[in-house]
Short mmCIF file of C-alpha atoms in Angstrom, two decimals:
data_model
loop_
_atom_site.label_atom_id
_atom_site.label_comp_id
_atom_site.label_asym_id
_atom_site.label_seq_id
_atom_site.Cartn_x
_atom_site.Cartn_y
_atom_site.Cartn_z
CA UNK A 232 -7.37 -13.72 -13.51
CA UNK A 233 -10.70 -13.25 -11.76
CA UNK A 234 -12.26 -9.84 -12.19
CA UNK A 235 -13.49 -7.96 -9.14
CA UNK A 236 -16.73 -7.48 -11.07
CA UNK A 237 -17.57 -11.17 -10.50
CA UNK A 238 -18.27 -10.33 -6.86
CA UNK A 239 -21.40 -8.21 -6.68
CA UNK A 240 -20.74 -6.37 -3.40
CA UNK A 241 -17.54 -5.13 -1.76
CA UNK A 242 -17.12 -3.28 1.53
CA UNK A 243 -14.02 -1.42 2.70
CA UNK A 244 -13.77 -1.50 6.47
CA UNK A 245 -11.81 1.59 7.41
CA UNK A 246 -12.09 4.06 4.54
CA UNK A 247 -9.14 6.19 5.63
CA UNK A 248 -6.04 6.78 3.52
CA UNK A 249 -5.53 3.45 1.74
CA UNK A 250 -9.14 2.37 1.98
CA UNK A 251 -10.27 5.65 0.48
CA UNK A 252 -7.68 5.42 -2.29
CA UNK A 253 -8.93 1.96 -3.26
CA UNK A 254 -12.58 3.03 -3.23
CA UNK A 255 -11.89 6.01 -5.47
CA UNK A 256 -9.77 3.85 -7.78
CA UNK A 257 -12.49 1.24 -8.15
CA UNK A 258 -15.13 3.84 -8.95
CA UNK A 259 -12.82 5.56 -11.43
CA UNK A 260 -12.14 2.19 -13.06
CA UNK A 261 -15.84 1.74 -13.67
CA UNK A 262 -17.09 -0.43 -10.84
CA UNK A 263 -20.67 0.65 -9.99
CA UNK A 264 -20.65 2.77 -6.83
CA UNK A 265 -23.82 1.02 -5.68
CA UNK A 266 -21.81 -2.22 -5.26
CA UNK A 267 -19.27 -0.62 -2.88
CA UNK A 268 -19.76 0.10 0.81
CA UNK A 269 -17.50 1.84 3.33
CA UNK A 270 -17.16 2.14 7.07
CA UNK A 271 -15.09 4.39 9.31
CA UNK A 272 -15.03 5.01 13.04
CA UNK A 273 -15.43 8.69 12.11
CA UNK A 274 -18.85 9.46 10.65
CA UNK A 275 -17.53 12.50 8.77
CA UNK A 276 -14.95 10.36 6.93
CA UNK A 277 -17.38 7.75 5.65
CA UNK A 278 -20.00 10.37 4.76
CA UNK A 279 -17.45 12.44 2.85
CA UNK A 280 -16.27 9.56 0.69
CA UNK A 281 -19.86 8.43 0.12
CA UNK A 282 -20.77 11.93 -1.05
CA UNK A 283 -17.69 12.16 -3.30
CA UNK A 284 -18.06 8.78 -4.97
CA UNK A 285 -21.67 7.67 -4.55
CA UNK A 286 -20.79 4.54 -2.57
CA UNK A 287 -22.80 3.40 0.42
CA UNK A 288 -21.78 4.41 3.93
CA UNK A 289 -22.45 1.92 6.73
CA UNK A 290 -22.67 2.95 10.37
CA UNK A 291 -20.98 -0.20 11.65
CA UNK A 292 -18.66 -2.94 10.42
CA UNK A 293 -21.00 -5.86 11.13
CA UNK A 294 -23.76 -4.45 8.91
CA UNK A 295 -21.27 -3.90 6.10
CA UNK A 296 -19.89 -7.42 6.55
CA UNK A 297 -23.35 -8.96 6.30
CA UNK A 298 -23.97 -7.05 3.07
CA UNK A 299 -20.70 -7.67 1.23
CA UNK A 300 -19.24 -10.66 -0.60
CA UNK A 301 -15.77 -9.16 -0.41
CA UNK A 302 -14.36 -7.36 2.63
CA UNK A 303 -11.29 -5.15 2.43
CA UNK A 304 -9.79 -4.76 5.89
CA UNK A 305 -8.13 -1.33 5.88
CA UNK A 306 -8.15 -0.38 9.56
CA UNK A 307 -5.05 0.26 11.66
CA UNK A 308 -3.24 -3.03 12.39
CA UNK A 309 -3.71 -2.72 16.16
CA UNK A 310 -7.50 -2.57 15.62
CA UNK A 311 -7.76 -5.26 12.98
CA UNK A 312 -8.33 -8.34 15.16
CA UNK A 313 -10.96 -6.53 17.18
CA UNK A 314 -12.80 -5.65 13.96
CA UNK A 315 -12.63 -9.27 12.79
CA UNK A 316 -14.05 -10.45 16.12
CA UNK A 317 -16.82 -7.88 15.70
CA UNK A 318 -17.84 -9.03 12.22
CA UNK A 319 -17.12 -12.75 12.36
CA UNK A 320 -20.66 -13.84 13.15
CA UNK A 321 -22.08 -11.59 10.42
CA UNK A 322 -20.03 -12.99 7.53
CA UNK A 323 -21.96 -14.76 4.80
CA UNK A 324 -20.54 -18.12 3.57
CA UNK A 325 -17.80 -17.68 0.98
CA UNK A 326 -16.94 -14.11 1.92
CA UNK A 327 -13.42 -13.16 0.84
CA UNK A 328 -11.34 -11.05 3.25
CA UNK A 329 -8.57 -8.94 1.74
CA UNK A 330 -6.30 -7.40 4.36
CA UNK A 331 -4.30 -4.21 3.80
CA UNK A 332 -2.97 -4.32 7.38
CA UNK A 333 0.81 -4.21 7.67
CA UNK A 334 2.44 -6.94 9.72
CA UNK A 335 -0.60 -9.18 10.20
CA UNK A 336 -0.25 -12.70 8.81
CA UNK A 337 -3.01 -14.57 7.01
CA UNK A 338 -2.90 -17.26 9.71
CA UNK A 339 -3.46 -14.69 12.44
CA UNK A 340 -6.38 -13.14 10.59
CA UNK A 341 -7.85 -16.57 9.80
CA UNK A 342 -7.82 -17.43 13.50
CA UNK A 343 -10.31 -14.62 14.12
CA UNK A 344 -12.67 -15.61 11.30
CA UNK A 345 -15.02 -18.57 10.67
CA UNK A 346 -13.17 -21.74 9.68
CA UNK A 347 -12.32 -21.87 6.00
CA UNK A 348 -12.67 -18.15 5.32
CA UNK A 349 -10.39 -17.22 2.41
CA UNK A 350 -7.95 -14.45 3.37
CA UNK A 351 -5.56 -12.61 1.07
CA UNK A 352 -2.87 -10.36 2.50
CA UNK A 353 -1.97 -7.24 0.51
CA UNK A 354 0.68 -4.58 1.09
CA UNK A 355 -0.21 -1.49 -0.98
CA UNK A 356 1.34 1.97 -1.06
CA UNK A 357 0.11 5.55 -1.33
CA UNK A 358 1.10 6.25 -4.98
CA UNK A 359 -2.04 4.23 -5.65
CA UNK A 360 -3.83 7.57 -5.17
CA UNK A 361 -2.53 8.61 -8.62
CA UNK A 362 -2.87 5.16 -10.20
CA UNK A 363 0.82 4.35 -9.71
CA UNK A 364 0.68 2.05 -6.70
CA UNK A 365 2.68 -1.12 -6.09
CA UNK A 366 1.08 -3.95 -4.13
CA UNK A 367 2.36 -7.31 -2.93
CA UNK A 368 -0.33 -10.03 -2.79
CA UNK A 369 -0.13 -13.24 -0.73
CA UNK A 370 -3.00 -15.75 -0.43
CA UNK A 371 -3.73 -17.48 2.85
CA UNK A 372 -4.27 -21.19 3.41
CA UNK A 373 -7.93 -21.12 2.33
CA UNK A 374 -7.53 -18.76 -0.65
CA UNK A 375 -7.18 -20.27 -4.10
CA UNK A 376 -6.44 -18.86 -7.55
CA UNK A 377 -9.87 -17.23 -7.73
CA UNK A 378 -9.41 -15.20 -4.54
CA UNK A 379 -5.78 -14.45 -5.40
CA UNK A 380 -6.87 -13.18 -8.81
CA UNK A 381 -9.58 -11.08 -7.19
CA UNK A 382 -7.03 -9.29 -5.00
CA UNK A 383 -4.68 -8.72 -7.93
CA UNK A 384 -7.58 -7.37 -10.00
CA UNK A 385 -8.64 -4.97 -7.26
CA UNK A 386 -5.14 -3.61 -6.69
CA UNK A 387 -4.48 -3.35 -10.42
CA UNK A 388 -7.15 -0.65 -10.61
CA UNK A 389 -4.75 1.66 -8.73
CA UNK A 390 -1.36 0.52 -10.07
CA UNK A 391 0.55 -2.75 -10.26
CA UNK A 392 0.31 -5.92 -8.18
CA UNK A 393 2.57 -8.94 -7.82
CA UNK A 394 1.91 -12.29 -6.14
CA UNK A 395 4.60 -13.52 -3.76
CA UNK A 396 5.08 -15.88 -0.78
CA UNK A 397 3.80 -14.44 2.46
CA UNK A 398 7.16 -14.78 4.19
CA UNK A 399 8.39 -11.94 1.96
CA UNK A 400 5.65 -9.51 2.97
CA UNK A 401 7.71 -7.78 5.66
CA UNK A 402 10.35 -7.08 3.01
CA UNK A 403 7.65 -5.76 0.66
CA UNK A 404 6.48 -3.48 3.45
CA UNK A 405 10.00 -2.15 3.89
CA UNK A 406 10.65 -1.57 0.18
CA UNK A 407 7.39 -0.52 -1.47
CA UNK A 408 4.93 -0.08 1.39
CA UNK A 409 7.06 2.42 3.30
CA UNK A 410 9.27 3.20 0.31
CA UNK A 411 7.38 6.30 -0.86
CA UNK A 412 8.29 8.00 2.42
CA UNK A 413 11.97 7.37 1.72
CA UNK A 414 11.61 8.93 -1.73
CA UNK A 415 9.71 11.92 -0.34
CA UNK A 416 12.41 12.36 2.31
CA UNK A 417 15.11 12.33 -0.37
CA UNK A 418 13.21 14.82 -2.53
CA UNK A 419 12.67 17.05 0.50
CA UNK A 420 16.42 17.02 1.22
CA UNK A 421 17.26 17.67 -2.44
CA UNK A 422 14.93 20.66 -2.53
CA UNK A 423 16.48 22.09 0.64
CA UNK A 424 19.94 21.64 -0.85
CA UNK A 425 18.84 23.47 -3.98
CA UNK A 426 17.47 26.36 -1.97
CA UNK A 427 20.78 26.54 -0.10
CA UNK A 428 22.53 26.88 -3.46
CA UNK A 429 20.36 29.85 -4.44
CA UNK A 430 17.42 28.29 -6.26
CA UNK A 431 13.91 29.45 -5.43
CA UNK A 432 11.90 26.83 -3.57
CA UNK A 433 9.35 26.37 -6.39
CA UNK A 434 12.14 25.92 -8.95
CA UNK A 435 14.12 23.55 -6.71
CA UNK A 436 10.96 21.53 -6.14
CA UNK A 437 10.16 21.32 -9.85
CA UNK A 438 13.71 20.26 -10.68
CA UNK A 439 13.85 17.60 -7.95
CA UNK A 440 10.41 16.11 -8.58
CA UNK A 441 10.82 15.88 -12.35
CA UNK A 442 14.30 14.39 -11.94
CA UNK A 443 13.02 11.64 -9.65
CA UNK A 444 10.00 11.05 -11.88
CA UNK A 445 12.10 10.88 -15.05
CA UNK A 446 14.73 8.65 -13.48
CA UNK A 447 12.13 6.16 -12.27
CA UNK A 448 10.46 6.19 -15.68
CA UNK A 449 13.79 5.56 -17.41
CA UNK A 450 14.45 2.50 -15.25
CA UNK A 451 10.91 1.22 -15.73
CA UNK A 452 10.70 1.67 -19.48
CA UNK A 453 14.22 0.59 -20.42
CA UNK A 454 14.80 -2.14 -17.85
CA UNK A 455 18.30 -0.78 -17.30
CA UNK A 456 20.02 -1.93 -14.11
CA UNK A 457 20.22 1.01 -11.66
CA UNK A 458 24.00 0.66 -11.41
CA UNK A 459 24.40 0.94 -15.18
CA UNK A 460 22.05 3.92 -15.32
CA UNK A 461 24.08 5.60 -12.59
CA UNK A 462 27.34 4.91 -14.41
CA UNK A 463 25.92 6.46 -17.58
CA UNK A 464 25.47 9.75 -15.72
CA UNK A 465 28.84 9.61 -13.96
CA UNK A 466 31.75 10.93 -16.03
CA UNK A 467 35.31 10.25 -14.77
CA UNK A 468 36.44 13.12 -12.59
CA UNK A 469 33.14 14.93 -13.09
CA UNK A 470 30.54 16.63 -10.94
CA UNK A 471 28.32 13.58 -10.44
CA UNK A 472 31.23 11.53 -9.17
CA UNK A 473 32.07 14.21 -6.64
CA UNK A 474 28.50 14.16 -5.37
CA UNK A 475 28.41 10.36 -5.14
CA UNK A 476 31.70 10.32 -3.22
CA UNK A 477 30.17 12.69 -0.70
CA UNK A 478 27.19 10.37 -0.32
CA UNK A 479 29.53 7.43 0.21
CA UNK A 480 31.42 9.38 2.87
CA UNK A 481 28.13 9.75 4.71
CA UNK A 482 27.37 6.02 4.25
CA UNK A 483 24.12 6.56 2.37
CA UNK A 484 23.91 2.91 1.27
CA UNK A 485 24.37 1.70 4.84
CA UNK A 486 21.72 4.15 6.07
CA UNK A 487 19.23 2.80 3.51
CA UNK A 488 20.03 -0.79 4.51
CA UNK A 489 19.54 0.08 8.18
CA UNK A 490 16.26 1.82 7.39
CA UNK A 491 14.88 -1.21 5.55
CA UNK A 492 15.94 -3.55 8.36
CA UNK A 493 14.30 -1.27 10.93
CA UNK A 494 11.09 -1.31 8.90
CA UNK A 495 11.11 -5.11 8.70
CA UNK A 496 11.57 -5.33 12.49
CA UNK A 497 8.71 -2.92 13.07
CA UNK A 498 6.44 -4.94 10.81
CA UNK A 499 7.08 -7.98 13.03
CA UNK A 500 6.41 -5.86 16.12
CA UNK A 501 3.03 -4.85 14.72
CA UNK A 502 2.05 -8.50 14.61
CA UNK A 503 3.01 -8.92 18.25
CA UNK A 504 1.09 -5.77 19.22
CA UNK A 505 -2.02 -7.00 17.40
CA UNK A 506 -1.88 -10.34 19.17
CA UNK A 507 -1.60 -8.61 22.54
CA UNK A 508 -4.54 -6.42 21.59
#
């Protein structure tokens, strides 16, 4: 695997939520702040992260692109192609472009860059802010093992990363990219249910959060299939079974399936919106 340290300069175009998370993760992992640059359409955002981390703040994307050997595209998907058009002429030969933009294919991004520019598509998620992210990595037609390894190395500073075919990226978006919101939604509902049953909100929150955290850790560390782990908690005729039957009556599994399918469709729509500009 190629280390991100082999590339002397890296600029994050769009240091908002995910861009900012990656910058902070890289600095925390030991990458020299002087080798990282950031841009943002809001001056206060780029200046704040520069002050917090010691990285360089650039006033415009083209200047950052001319400076960096690696560009992380972290702007909103609908703005991404416009940013690429803006920086294309400024890119130095061999610049690697790593896209964090949901729904935008490598081929589409490549069409707005100089011929032969290596592009790697990445779908991260927000738990990266606490070093527990999950990212799917897909190299474009001009990206080889070196650029693929670079992207994996970068995302591994804030969690885990897996390499997969690009045609699975919409599914990755629906499961891990948007997935934290589903978990937060479930925890929110569980807390409200606890309050309804007489628990204080702080206690209900602590119980729900630790239960989700511990359950995920159990699956991760033991490798137990989720169905088997569920069965281990479910005694015949017991309280857990009653709760699960209620969930089945409300078609929870079908709702989750529908949610994932809706997310996949929306990811495809983002590509269409970006093309239309």
